[in-house]
CSV table of C-alpha atoms (C1' of nucleotides) in Angstrom, one decimal:
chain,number,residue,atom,x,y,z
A,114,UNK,CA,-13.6,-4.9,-8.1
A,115,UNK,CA,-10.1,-5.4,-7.2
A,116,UNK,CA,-9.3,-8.6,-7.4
A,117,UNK,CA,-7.2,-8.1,-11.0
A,118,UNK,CA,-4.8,-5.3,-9.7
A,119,UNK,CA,-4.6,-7.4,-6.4
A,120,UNK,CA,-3.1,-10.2,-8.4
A,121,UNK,CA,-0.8,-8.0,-10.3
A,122,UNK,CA,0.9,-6.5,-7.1
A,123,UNK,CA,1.0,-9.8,-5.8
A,124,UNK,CA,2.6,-11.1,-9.0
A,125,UNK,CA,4.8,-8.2,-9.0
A,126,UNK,CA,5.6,-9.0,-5.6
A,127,UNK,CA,6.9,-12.4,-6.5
A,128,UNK,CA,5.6,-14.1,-10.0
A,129,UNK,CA,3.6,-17.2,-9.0
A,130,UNK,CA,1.1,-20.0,-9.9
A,131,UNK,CA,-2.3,-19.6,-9.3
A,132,UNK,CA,-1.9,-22.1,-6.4
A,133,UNK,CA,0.6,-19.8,-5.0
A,134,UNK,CA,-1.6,-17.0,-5.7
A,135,UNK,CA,-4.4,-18.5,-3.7
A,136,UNK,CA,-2.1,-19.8,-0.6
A,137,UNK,CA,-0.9,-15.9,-0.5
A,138,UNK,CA,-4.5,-15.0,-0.7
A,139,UNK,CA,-5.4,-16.8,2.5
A,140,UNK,CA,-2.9,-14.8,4.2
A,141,UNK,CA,-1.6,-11.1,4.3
A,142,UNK,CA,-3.0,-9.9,1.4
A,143,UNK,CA,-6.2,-11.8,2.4
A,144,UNK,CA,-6.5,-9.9,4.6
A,145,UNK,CA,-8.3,-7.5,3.3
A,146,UNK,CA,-9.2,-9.1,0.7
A,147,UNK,CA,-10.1,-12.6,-0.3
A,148,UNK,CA,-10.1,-14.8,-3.2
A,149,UNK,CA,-10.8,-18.4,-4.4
A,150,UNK,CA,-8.3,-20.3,-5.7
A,151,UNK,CA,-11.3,-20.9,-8.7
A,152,UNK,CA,-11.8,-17.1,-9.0
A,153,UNK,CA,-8.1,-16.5,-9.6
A,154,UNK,CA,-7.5,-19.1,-12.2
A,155,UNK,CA,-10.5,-17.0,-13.9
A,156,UNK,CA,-9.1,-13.8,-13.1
A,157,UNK,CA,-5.3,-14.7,-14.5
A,158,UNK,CA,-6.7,-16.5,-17.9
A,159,UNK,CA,-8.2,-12.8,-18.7
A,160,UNK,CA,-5.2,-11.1,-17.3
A,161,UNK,CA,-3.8,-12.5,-19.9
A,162,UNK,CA,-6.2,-11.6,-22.8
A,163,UNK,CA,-5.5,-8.6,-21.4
A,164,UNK,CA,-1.5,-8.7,-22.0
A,165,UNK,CA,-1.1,-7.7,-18.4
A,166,UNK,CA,0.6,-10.9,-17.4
A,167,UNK,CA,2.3,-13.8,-19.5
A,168,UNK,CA,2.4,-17.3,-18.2
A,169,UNK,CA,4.9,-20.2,-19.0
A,170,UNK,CA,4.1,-23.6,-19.9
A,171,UNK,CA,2.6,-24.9,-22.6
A,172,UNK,CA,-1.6,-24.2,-23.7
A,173,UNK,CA,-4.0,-27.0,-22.2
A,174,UNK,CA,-1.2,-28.5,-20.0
A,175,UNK,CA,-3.6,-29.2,-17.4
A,176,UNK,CA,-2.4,-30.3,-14.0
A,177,UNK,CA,1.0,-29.0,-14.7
A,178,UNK,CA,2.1,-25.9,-13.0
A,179,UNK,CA,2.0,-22.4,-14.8
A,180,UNK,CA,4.0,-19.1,-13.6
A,181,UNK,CA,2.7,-16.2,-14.4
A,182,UNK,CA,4.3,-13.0,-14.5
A,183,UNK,CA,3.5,-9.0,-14.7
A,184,UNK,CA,4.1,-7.7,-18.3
A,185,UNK,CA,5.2,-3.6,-18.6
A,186,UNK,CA,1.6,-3.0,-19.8
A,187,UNK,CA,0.2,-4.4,-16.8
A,188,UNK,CA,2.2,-2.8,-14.5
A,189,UNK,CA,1.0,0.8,-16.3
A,190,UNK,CA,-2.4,-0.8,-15.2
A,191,UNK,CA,-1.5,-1.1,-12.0
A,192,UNK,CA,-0.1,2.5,-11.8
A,193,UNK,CA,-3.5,4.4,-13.4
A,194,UNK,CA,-5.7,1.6,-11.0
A,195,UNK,CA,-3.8,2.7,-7.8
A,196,UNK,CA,-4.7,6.6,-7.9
A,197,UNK,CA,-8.3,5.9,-8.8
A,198,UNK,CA,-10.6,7.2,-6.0
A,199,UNK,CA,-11.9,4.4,-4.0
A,200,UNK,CA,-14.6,3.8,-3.2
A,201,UNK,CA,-16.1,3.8,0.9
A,202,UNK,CA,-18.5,0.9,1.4
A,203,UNK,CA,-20.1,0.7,5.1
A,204,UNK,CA,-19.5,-2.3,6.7
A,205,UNK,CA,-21.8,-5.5,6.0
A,206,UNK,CA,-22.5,-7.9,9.3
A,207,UNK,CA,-25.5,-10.1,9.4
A,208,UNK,CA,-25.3,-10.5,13.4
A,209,UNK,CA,-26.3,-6.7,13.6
A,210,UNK,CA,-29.2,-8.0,11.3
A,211,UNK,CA,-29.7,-10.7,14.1
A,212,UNK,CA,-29.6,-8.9,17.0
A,213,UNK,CA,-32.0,-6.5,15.5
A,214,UNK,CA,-34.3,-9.2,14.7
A,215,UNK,CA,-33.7,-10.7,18.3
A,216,UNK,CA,-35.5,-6.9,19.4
A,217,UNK,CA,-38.5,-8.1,17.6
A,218,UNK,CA,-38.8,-12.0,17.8
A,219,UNK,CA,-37.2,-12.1,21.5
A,220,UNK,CA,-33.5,-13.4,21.9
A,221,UNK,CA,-33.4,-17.1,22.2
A,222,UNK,CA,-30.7,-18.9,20.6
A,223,UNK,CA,-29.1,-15.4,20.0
A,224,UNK,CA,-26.3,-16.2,22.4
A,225,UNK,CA,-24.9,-19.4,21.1
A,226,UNK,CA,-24.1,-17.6,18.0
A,227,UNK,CA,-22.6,-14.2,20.1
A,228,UNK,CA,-20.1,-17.3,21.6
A,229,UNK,CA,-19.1,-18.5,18.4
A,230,UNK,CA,-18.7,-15.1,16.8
A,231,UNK,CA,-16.8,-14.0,19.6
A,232,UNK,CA,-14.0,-17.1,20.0
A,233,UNK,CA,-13.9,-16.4,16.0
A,234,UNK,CA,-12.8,-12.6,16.3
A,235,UNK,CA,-10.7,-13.2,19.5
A,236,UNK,CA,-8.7,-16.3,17.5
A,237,UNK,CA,-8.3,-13.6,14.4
A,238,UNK,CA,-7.4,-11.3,17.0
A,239,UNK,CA,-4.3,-13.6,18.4
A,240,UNK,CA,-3.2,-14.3,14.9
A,241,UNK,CA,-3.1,-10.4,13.8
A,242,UNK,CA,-1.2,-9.6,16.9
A,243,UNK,CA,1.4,-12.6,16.6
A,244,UNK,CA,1.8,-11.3,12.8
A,245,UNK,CA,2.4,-7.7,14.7
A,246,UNK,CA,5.3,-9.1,16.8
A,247,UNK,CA,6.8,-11.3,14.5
A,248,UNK,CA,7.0,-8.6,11.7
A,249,UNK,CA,7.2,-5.4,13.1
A,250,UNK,CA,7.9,-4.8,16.6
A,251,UNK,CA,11.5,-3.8,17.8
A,252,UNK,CA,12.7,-3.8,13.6
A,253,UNK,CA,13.3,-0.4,12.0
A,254,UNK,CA,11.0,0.2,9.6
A,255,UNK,CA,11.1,1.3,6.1
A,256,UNK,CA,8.6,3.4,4.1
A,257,UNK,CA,6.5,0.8,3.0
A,258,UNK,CA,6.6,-1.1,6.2
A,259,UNK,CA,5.2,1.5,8.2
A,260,UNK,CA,2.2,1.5,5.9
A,261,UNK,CA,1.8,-2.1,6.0
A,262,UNK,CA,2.0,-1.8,9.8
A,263,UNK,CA,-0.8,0.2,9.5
A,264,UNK,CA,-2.8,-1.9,7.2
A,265,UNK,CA,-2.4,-4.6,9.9
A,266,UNK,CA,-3.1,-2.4,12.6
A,267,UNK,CA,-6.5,-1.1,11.3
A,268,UNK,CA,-7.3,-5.2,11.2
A,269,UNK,CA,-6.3,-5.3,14.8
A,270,UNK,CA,-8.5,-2.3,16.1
A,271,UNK,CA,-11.5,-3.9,14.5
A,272,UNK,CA,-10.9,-7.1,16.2
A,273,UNK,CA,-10.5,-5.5,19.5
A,274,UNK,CA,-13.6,-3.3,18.9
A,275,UNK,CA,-15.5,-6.6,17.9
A,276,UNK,CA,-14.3,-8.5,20.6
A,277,UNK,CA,-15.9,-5.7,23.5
A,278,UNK,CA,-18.9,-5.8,21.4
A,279,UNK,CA,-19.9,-9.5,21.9
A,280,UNK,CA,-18.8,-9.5,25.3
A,281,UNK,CA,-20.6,-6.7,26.1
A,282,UNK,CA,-24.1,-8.3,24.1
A,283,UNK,CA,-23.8,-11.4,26.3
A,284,UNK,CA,-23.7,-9.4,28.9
A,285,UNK,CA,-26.5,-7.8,28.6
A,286,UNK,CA,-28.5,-10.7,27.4
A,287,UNK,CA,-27.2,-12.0,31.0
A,288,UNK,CA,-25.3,-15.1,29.6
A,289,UNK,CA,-22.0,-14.1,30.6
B,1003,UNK,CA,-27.6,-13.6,2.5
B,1004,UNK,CA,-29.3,-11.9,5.1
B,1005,UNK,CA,-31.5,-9.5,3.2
B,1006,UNK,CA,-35.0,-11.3,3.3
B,1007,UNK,CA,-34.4,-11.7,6.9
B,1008,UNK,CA,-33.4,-8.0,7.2
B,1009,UNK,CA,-36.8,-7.5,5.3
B,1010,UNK,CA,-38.5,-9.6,7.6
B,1011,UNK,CA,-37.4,-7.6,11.3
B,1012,UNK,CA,-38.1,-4.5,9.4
B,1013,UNK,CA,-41.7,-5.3,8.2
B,1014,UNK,CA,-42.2,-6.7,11.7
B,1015,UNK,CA,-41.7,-3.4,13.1
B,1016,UNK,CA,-43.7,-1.5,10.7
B,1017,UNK,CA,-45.4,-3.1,7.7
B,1018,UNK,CA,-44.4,-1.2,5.0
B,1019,UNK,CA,-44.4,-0.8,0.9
B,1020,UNK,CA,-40.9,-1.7,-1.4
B,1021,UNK,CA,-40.0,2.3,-1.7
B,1022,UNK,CA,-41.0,2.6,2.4
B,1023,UNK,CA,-38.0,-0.2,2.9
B,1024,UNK,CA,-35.8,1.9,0.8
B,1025,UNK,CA,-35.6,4.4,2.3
B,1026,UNK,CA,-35.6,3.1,5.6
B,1027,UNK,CA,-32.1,1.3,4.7
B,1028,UNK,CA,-30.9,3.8,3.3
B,1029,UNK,CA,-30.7,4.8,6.9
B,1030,UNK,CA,-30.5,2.7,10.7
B,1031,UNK,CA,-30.9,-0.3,9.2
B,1032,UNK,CA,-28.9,0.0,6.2
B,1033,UNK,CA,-25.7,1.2,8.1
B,1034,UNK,CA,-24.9,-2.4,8.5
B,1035,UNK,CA,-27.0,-3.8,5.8
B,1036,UNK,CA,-27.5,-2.3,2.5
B,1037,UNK,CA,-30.0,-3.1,-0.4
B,1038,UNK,CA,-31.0,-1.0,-3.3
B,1039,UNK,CA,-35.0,-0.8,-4.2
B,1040,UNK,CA,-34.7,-3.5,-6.9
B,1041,UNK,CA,-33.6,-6.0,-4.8
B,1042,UNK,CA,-35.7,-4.9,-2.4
B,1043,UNK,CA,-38.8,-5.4,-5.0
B,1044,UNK,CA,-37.5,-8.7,-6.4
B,1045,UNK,CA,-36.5,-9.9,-2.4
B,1046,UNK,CA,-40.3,-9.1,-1.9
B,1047,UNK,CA,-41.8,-11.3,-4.2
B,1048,UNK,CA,-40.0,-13.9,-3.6
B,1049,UNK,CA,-41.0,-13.7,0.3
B,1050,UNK,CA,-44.4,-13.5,-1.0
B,1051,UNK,CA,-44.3,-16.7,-2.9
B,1052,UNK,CA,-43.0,-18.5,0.2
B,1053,UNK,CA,-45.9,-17.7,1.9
B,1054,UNK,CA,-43.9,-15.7,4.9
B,1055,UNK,CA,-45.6,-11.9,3.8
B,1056,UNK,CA,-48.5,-10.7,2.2
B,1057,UNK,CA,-49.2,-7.5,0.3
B,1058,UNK,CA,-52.3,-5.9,0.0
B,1059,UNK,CA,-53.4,-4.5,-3.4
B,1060,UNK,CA,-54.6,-6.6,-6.4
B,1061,UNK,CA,-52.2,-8.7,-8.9
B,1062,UNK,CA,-50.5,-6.5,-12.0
B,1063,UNK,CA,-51.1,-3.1,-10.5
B,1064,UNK,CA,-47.9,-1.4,-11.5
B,1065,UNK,CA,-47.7,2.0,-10.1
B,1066,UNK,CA,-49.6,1.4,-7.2
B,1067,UNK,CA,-48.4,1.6,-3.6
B,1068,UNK,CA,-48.3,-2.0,-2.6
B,1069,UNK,CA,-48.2,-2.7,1.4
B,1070,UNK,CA,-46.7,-5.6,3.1
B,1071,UNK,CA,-47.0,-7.6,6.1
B,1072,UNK,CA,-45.5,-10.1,7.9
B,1073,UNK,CA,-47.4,-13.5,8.1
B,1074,UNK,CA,-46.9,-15.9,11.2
B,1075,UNK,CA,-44.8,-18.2,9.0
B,1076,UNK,CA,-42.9,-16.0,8.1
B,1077,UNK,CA,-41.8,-15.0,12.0
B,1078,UNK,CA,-41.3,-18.4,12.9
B,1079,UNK,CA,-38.3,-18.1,9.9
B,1080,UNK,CA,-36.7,-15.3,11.3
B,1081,UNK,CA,-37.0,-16.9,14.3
B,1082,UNK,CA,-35.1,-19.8,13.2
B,1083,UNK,CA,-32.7,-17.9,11.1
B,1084,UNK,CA,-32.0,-15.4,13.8
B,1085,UNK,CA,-30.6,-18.5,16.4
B,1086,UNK,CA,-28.2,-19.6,13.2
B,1087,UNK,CA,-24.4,-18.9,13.4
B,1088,UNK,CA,-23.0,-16.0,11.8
B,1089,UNK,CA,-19.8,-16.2,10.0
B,1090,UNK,CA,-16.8,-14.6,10.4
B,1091,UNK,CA,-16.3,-12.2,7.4
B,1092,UNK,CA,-12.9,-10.6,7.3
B,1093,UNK,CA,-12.9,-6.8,6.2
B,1094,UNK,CA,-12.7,-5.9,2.3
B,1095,UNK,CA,-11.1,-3.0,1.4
B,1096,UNK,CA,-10.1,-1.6,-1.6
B,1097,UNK,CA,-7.9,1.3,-0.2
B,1098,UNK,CA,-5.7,-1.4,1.4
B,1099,UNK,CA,-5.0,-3.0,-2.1
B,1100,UNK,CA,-4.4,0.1,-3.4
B,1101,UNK,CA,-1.5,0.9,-0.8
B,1102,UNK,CA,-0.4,-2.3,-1.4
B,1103,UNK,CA,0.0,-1.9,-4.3
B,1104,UNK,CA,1.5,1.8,-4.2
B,1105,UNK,CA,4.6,0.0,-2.3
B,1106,UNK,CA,5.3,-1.9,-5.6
B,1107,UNK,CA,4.8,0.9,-8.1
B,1108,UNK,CA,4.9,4.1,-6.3
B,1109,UNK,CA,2.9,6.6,-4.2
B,1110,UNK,CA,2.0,8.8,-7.0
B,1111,UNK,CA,-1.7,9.8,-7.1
B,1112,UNK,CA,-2.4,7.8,-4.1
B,1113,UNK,CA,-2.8,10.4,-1.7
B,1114,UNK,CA,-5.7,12.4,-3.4
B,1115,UNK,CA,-7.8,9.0,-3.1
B,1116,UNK,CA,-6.8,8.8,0.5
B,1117,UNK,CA,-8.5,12.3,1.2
B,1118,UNK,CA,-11.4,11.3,-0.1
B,1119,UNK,CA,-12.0,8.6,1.9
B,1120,UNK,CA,-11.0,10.9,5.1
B,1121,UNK,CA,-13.4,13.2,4.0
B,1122,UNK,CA,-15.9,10.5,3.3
B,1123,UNK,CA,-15.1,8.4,6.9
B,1124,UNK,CA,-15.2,11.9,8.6
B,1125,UNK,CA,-18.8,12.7,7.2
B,1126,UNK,CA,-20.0,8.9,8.3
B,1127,UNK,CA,-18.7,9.5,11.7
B,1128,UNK,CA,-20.4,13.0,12.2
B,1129,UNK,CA,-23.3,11.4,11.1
B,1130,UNK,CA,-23.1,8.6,13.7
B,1131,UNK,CA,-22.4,10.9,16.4
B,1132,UNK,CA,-25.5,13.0,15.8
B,1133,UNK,CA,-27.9,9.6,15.5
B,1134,UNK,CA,-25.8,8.4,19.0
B,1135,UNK,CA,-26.7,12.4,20.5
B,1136,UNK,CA,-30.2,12.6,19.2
B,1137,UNK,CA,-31.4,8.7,19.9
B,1138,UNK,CA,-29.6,7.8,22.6
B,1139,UNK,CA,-28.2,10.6,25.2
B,1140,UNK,CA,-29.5,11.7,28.4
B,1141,UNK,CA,-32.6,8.8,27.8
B,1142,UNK,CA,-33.3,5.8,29.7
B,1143,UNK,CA,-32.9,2.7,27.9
B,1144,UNK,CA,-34.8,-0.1,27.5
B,1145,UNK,CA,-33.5,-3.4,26.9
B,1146,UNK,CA,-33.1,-3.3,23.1
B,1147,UNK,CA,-32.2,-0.1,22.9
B,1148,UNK,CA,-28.6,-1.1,24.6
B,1149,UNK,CA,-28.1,-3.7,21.5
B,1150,UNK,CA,-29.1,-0.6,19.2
B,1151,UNK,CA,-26.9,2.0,20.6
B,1152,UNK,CA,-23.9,-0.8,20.9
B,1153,UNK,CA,-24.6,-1.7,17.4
B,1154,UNK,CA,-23.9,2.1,16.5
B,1155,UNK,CA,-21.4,2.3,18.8
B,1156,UNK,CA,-19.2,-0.2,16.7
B,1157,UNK,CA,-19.6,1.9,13.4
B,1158,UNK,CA,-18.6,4.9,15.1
B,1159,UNK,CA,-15.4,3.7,16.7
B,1160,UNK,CA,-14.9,1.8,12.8
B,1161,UNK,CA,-15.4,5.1,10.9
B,1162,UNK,CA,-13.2,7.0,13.9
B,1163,UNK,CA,-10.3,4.2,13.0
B,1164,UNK,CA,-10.2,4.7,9.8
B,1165,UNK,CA,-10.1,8.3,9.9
B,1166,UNK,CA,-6.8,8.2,11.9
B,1167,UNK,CA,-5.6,5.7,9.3
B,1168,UNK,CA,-6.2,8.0,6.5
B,1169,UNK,CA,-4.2,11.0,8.7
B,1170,UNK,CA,-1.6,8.7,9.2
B,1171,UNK,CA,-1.0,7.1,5.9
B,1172,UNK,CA,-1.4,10.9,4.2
B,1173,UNK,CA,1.2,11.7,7.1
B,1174,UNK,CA,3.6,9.4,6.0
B,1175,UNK,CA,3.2,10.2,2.5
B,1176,UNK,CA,4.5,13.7,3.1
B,1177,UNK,CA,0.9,15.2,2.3
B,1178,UNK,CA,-0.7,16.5,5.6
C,142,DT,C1',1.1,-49.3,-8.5
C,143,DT,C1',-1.8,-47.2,-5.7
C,144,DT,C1',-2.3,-43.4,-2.7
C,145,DG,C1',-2.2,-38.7,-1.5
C,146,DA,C1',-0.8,-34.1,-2.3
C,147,DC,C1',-0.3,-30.7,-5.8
C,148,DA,C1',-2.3,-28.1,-9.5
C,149,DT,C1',-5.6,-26.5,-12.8
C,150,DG,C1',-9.8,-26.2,-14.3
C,151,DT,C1',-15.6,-26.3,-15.5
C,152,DA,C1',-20.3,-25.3,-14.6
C,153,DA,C1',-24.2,-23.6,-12.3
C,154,DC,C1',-26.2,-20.5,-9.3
C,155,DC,C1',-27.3,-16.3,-6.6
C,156,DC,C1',-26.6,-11.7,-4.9
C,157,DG,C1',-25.6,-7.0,-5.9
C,158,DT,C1',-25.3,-3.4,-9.4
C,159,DT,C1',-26.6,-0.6,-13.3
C,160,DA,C1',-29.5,1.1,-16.7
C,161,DC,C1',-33.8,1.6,-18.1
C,162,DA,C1',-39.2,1.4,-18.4
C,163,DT,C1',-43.8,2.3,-16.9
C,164,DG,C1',-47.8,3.5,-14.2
C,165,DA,C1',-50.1,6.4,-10.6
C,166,DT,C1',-50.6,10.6,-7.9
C,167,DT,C1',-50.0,15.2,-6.6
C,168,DT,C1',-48.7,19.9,-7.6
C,169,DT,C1',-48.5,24.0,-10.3
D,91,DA,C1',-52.8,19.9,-18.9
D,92,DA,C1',-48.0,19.6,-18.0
D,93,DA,C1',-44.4,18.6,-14.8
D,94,DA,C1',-42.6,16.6,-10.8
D,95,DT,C1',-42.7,13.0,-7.7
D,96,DC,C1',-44.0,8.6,-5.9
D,97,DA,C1',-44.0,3.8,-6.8
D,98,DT,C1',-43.2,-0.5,-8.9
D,99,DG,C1',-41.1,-2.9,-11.8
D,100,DT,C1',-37.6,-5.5,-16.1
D,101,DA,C1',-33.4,-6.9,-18.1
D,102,DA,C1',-28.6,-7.7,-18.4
D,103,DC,C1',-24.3,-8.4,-16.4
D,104,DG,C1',-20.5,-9.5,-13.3
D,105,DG,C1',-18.3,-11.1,-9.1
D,106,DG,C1',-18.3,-14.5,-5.4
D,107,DT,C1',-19.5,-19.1,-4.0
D,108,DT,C1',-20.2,-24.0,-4.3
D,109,DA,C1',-19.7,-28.4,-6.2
D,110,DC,C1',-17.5,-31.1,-9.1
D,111,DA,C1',-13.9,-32.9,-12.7
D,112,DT,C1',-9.4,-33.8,-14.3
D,113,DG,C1',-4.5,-34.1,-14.8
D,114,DT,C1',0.5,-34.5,-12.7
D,115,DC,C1',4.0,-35.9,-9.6
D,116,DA,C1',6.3,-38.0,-5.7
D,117,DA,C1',6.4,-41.2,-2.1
D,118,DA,C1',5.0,-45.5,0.2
DNA sequence: TTTGACATGTAACCCGTTACATGATTTT
DNA sequence: AAAATCATGTAACGGGTTACATGTCAAA
């Protein structure tokens, strides 16, 4: 469960509305890891409680925008979350689930769904690699940025990797 | 939600009790699809009551090894489900917020999580090699057992990924 | 002044997790 | 007969998703 200390760096990053938030979300920091724009205006009201952030505007201004920022205490939190050991989950895919159901109940339809899946990773693909160019290649790098590169790079490989994998399933279900 | 369906393929190929299903995702099929033994148990009944398996054994008998099978309905529903599209789910990873987050507040204690999860991704992919040497090398392959090995093909070169991320990031951080 | 975009929320549901409880069977 | 193991559950909780509701502001 990282959703919290994901909104804290972000806020530290740059303090922001929940709007904001949820835009940034859908990008970069999304990533590797998503969120609702519904599950962070949950998550910030008990950041708050907490006393991790503080947020102006007024209480039950609804509609109206709110800024939240990182208070010292939830920066600490940050810091002790950070060097926690985390945790390695195996990866989740239901088309391995389907193609192992197409061994048993025979592969019709099985295909359509390899296309889509497949223009899907290759258009995720195309947009890591364009954020590659525009924000890293041929700039000198700083300390952090070579870990980001990294981060993005990991997202790339996967792509890739998924990419030969469809390909190579329609292939051998002889509908490419 | 693909775990009835998961349930489904794997009572097709071998009807089996709610521990037998355990354990069997704790391994092949539960590399890409996990699922403790309680939602196993509570998955079951519910594919019960929509008529799609049946268990042997009488009503109320806790303790006792209950066996299921597959009934025809309930392959025409995998057979359906399997022809659906799959979405696209982008990765989710912990490890990347926390490096994220390490660039705001500082690398301190981050690199002793990072070994872990070398350690941990390096275990996973000696495991995967030994299931690719034993199940697959040096045999002649039938049809589905292409989709299998491909299927274990993509968690190896995942788990191999990640394992040079880990070097790399611990690299950087001055700590290998 | 109405429309559309921006912004914040509420409520319900389901899956996955954790902790615990209980019955049956085999082994010592 | 006690202990260990196999096997099936129950209950509570929390995060993620979906659908919907409400308020503000700027532009047409």
């Amino acid at each position: 469960m990282s959703l919290p200390h994901a909104l804290l760096t972000s806020l530290l990053e740059k303090p922001s509305s929940g709007l904001e938030l949820a835009h940034r979300f859908s990008k970069s920091i999304g990533y590797f890891w998503q969120a609702s724009h519904q599950q962070i205006y949950r998550e910030l009201v008990r950041l708050e409680e907490a006393g991790w952030v503080q947020s102006s505007a007024d209480e039950g201004a609804r509609g109206r925008k709110r800024t939240y920022e990182v208070l010292p205490a939830g920066k600490a939190e940050l810091k002790r979350w950070m060097a926690l050991p985390s945790e390695h989950k195996n990866l989740r895919d239901e088309m391995m689930v389907r193609i192992r159901a197409a061994a048993v109940v025979g592969p019709d339809g099985l295909a359509d769904g390899l296309k889509q899946r497949l223009a899907s990773h290759r258009e995720q693909l195309a947009l890591y690699r364009a954020i590659h160019k525009k924000d890293f290649e041929g700039k000198k790098e700083t300390r952090a940025m070579v870990l980001q590169r990294r981060i993005l790079e990991v997202g790339i490989e996967y792509e890739r990797q998924y990419v030969a994998f469809c390909e190579d399933v329609l292939k051998e279900l002889g509908e490419a």
